[in-house]
Amino acid sequence: MFLFSLGILVKLISETVEAIDPGPLEAIRATGGNIIQIIWFGAIPQILPQYVSYSLYVLEINVRASVVLGFVGAGGVGLILKQQLSLFNYGNVSTIIFLTFVGVTVIDVVSTNVRKRLV
């Protein structure tokens, strides 16, 4: 899952970097800014909101995938869910499903709020 997540992040961030507005970069360069200043004050502010959003999105995907992978035997939250189902502990099963839903929802809300503050 790590390599898959890393691949998604690299692809999405590289597309974000390619789509940044060159205007601020040229303005900093025209006023005598060095390469560090161009990156720090021109590129990072344009990339950071998308990077945070994509990172939280990948985290959300990983939470969901851990349930599915664990359910088929790879461990994680899904393994606990499968064990509780096999023991007919439906109260625990509903709690696990509810907490997974809450966790994904919290990640989504945090992502939205962080992105609003950065933009």
Tab-separated table of C-alpha atoms in Angstrom:
chain	number	residue	atom	x	y	z
A	1	MET	CA	0.000	0.000	0.000
A	2	PHE	CA	2.923	2.324	0.676
A	3	LEU	CA	4.227	2.131	-2.892
A	4	PHE	CA	0.718	2.559	-4.298
A	5	SER	CA	0.130	5.605	-2.090
A	6	LEU	CA	3.507	7.074	-2.939
A	7	GLY	CA	2.808	6.591	-6.642
A	8	ILE	CA	-0.525	8.390	-6.382
A	9	LEU	CA	1.018	11.289	-4.455
A	10	VAL	CA	3.937	11.666	-6.852
A	11	LYS	CA	1.654	11.683	-9.877
A	12	LEU	CA	-0.819	14.177	-8.422
A	13	ILE	CA	1.871	16.498	-7.059
A	14	SER	CA	3.828	16.442	-10.310
A	15	GLU	CA	0.676	17.487	-12.167
A	16	THR	CA	0.144	20.251	-9.611
A	17	VAL	CA	3.709	21.501	-10.065
A	18	GLU	CA	3.273	21.525	-13.842
A	19	ALA	CA	0.085	23.597	-13.512
A	20	ILE	CA	1.403	26.384	-11.249
A	21	ASP	CA	1.080	29.957	-12.440
A	22	PRO	CA	4.477	31.190	-13.697
A	23	GLY	CA	3.570	34.846	-13.020
A	24	PRO	CA	4.635	34.938	-9.346
A	25	LEU	CA	7.821	33.014	-10.172
A	26	GLU	CA	8.755	35.512	-12.874
A	27	ALA	CA	7.910	38.463	-10.594
A	28	ILE	CA	10.207	37.171	-7.838
A	29	ARG	CA	12.943	36.468	-10.375
A	30	ALA	CA	12.538	39.970	-11.878
A	31	THR	CA	12.944	41.609	-8.472
A	32	GLY	CA	16.217	39.790	-7.882
A	33	GLY	CA	15.086	36.758	-5.933
A	34	ASN	CA	17.317	33.713	-5.851
A	35	ILE	CA	16.136	30.179	-6.602
A	36	ILE	CA	15.318	29.447	-2.942
A	37	GLN	CA	13.146	32.552	-2.716
A	38	ILE	CA	11.445	31.703	-5.993
A	39	ILE	CA	10.574	28.232	-4.725
A	40	TRP	CA	9.653	29.324	-1.178
A	41	PHE	CA	7.562	32.393	-2.017
A	42	GLY	CA	6.388	31.555	-5.548
A	43	ALA	CA	5.926	27.808	-5.920
A	44	ILE	CA	5.252	26.467	-2.411
A	45	PRO	CA	2.187	28.679	-1.750
A	46	GLN	CA	0.634	27.392	-4.973
A	47	ILE	CA	1.472	23.732	-4.326
A	48	LEU	CA	0.864	23.440	-0.568
A	49	PRO	CA	-2.982	23.422	-0.552
A	50	GLN	CA	-3.080	20.698	-3.185
A	51	TYR	CA	-0.349	18.681	-1.461
A	52	VAL	CA	-2.200	18.708	1.856
A	53	SER	CA	-5.462	17.844	0.154
A	54	TYR	CA	-3.919	14.977	-1.805
A	55	SER	CA	-2.091	13.644	1.254
A	56	LEU	CA	-5.290	13.526	3.274
A	57	TYR	CA	-7.098	11.977	0.305
A	58	VAL	CA	-4.499	9.198	0.114
A	59	LEU	CA	-4.819	8.680	3.879
A	60	GLU	CA	-8.578	8.322	3.430
A	61	ILE	CA	-8.027	5.777	0.640
A	62	ASN	CA	-5.620	3.840	2.855
A	63	VAL	CA	-8.113	3.709	5.725
A	64	ARG	CA	-10.756	2.277	3.415
A	65	ALA	CA	-8.297	-0.104	1.767
A	66	SER	CA	-7.065	-1.406	5.126
A	67	VAL	CA	-10.589	-2.520	5.939
A	68	VAL	CA	-10.988	-4.304	2.615
A	69	LEU	CA	-7.506	-5.858	2.640
A	70	GLY	CA	-7.873	-6.957	6.237
A	71	PHE	CA	-11.201	-8.543	5.466
A	72	VAL	CA	-9.564	-10.766	2.848
A	73	GLY	CA	-6.735	-11.724	5.190
A	74	ALA	CA	-4.016	-9.082	4.969
A	75	GLY	CA	-4.429	-7.788	8.538
A	76	GLY	CA	-5.457	-4.401	9.806
A	77	VAL	CA	-8.904	-3.191	10.736
A	78	GLY	CA	-10.603	-5.596	8.334
A	79	LEU	CA	-9.096	-8.600	10.108
A	80	ILE	CA	-10.650	-7.497	13.386
A	81	LEU	CA	-13.933	-6.910	11.575
A	82	LYS	CA	-13.837	-10.396	10.072
A	83	GLN	CA	-13.033	-11.967	13.457
A	84	GLN	CA	-15.932	-10.172	15.106
A	85	LEU	CA	-18.257	-11.258	12.312
A	86	SER	CA	-17.194	-14.884	12.701
A	87	LEU	CA	-17.896	-14.655	16.451
A	88	PHE	CA	-21.323	-13.101	15.757
A	89	ASN	CA	-20.459	-10.001	17.803
A	90	TYR	CA	-22.647	-7.711	15.768
A	91	GLY	CA	-22.377	-4.925	18.338
A	92	ASN	CA	-18.613	-4.865	17.831
A	93	VAL	CA	-19.031	-5.135	14.059
A	94	SER	CA	-21.326	-2.128	13.965
A	95	THR	CA	-18.921	-0.213	16.199
A	96	ILE	CA	-15.987	-0.971	13.884
A	97	ILE	CA	-17.973	0.056	10.811
A	98	PHE	CA	-19.224	3.196	12.536
A	99	LEU	CA	-15.732	4.197	13.723
A	100	THR	CA	-14.303	3.592	10.258
A	101	PHE	CA	-17.035	5.815	8.820
A	102	VAL	CA	-16.349	8.476	11.470
A	103	GLY	CA	-12.608	8.291	10.811
A	104	VAL	CA	-13.029	8.749	7.066
A	105	THR	CA	-15.500	11.588	7.649
A	106	VAL	CA	-13.124	13.337	10.079
A	107	ILE	CA	-10.282	13.035	7.563
A	108	ASP	CA	-12.533	14.543	4.897
A	109	VAL	CA	-13.629	17.447	7.132
A	110	VAL	CA	-10.050	18.151	8.234
A	111	SER	CA	-8.955	18.102	4.596
A	112	THR	CA	-11.645	20.598	3.659
A	113	ASN	CA	-10.846	22.940	6.557
A	114	VAL	CA	-7.082	22.831	6.041
A	115	ARG	CA	-7.517	23.482	2.338
A	116	LYS	CA	-9.806	26.468	2.997
A	117	ARG	CA	-7.247	27.965	5.394
A	118	LEU	CA	-4.366	27.502	2.957
A	119	VAL	CA	-6.185	28.947	-0.042
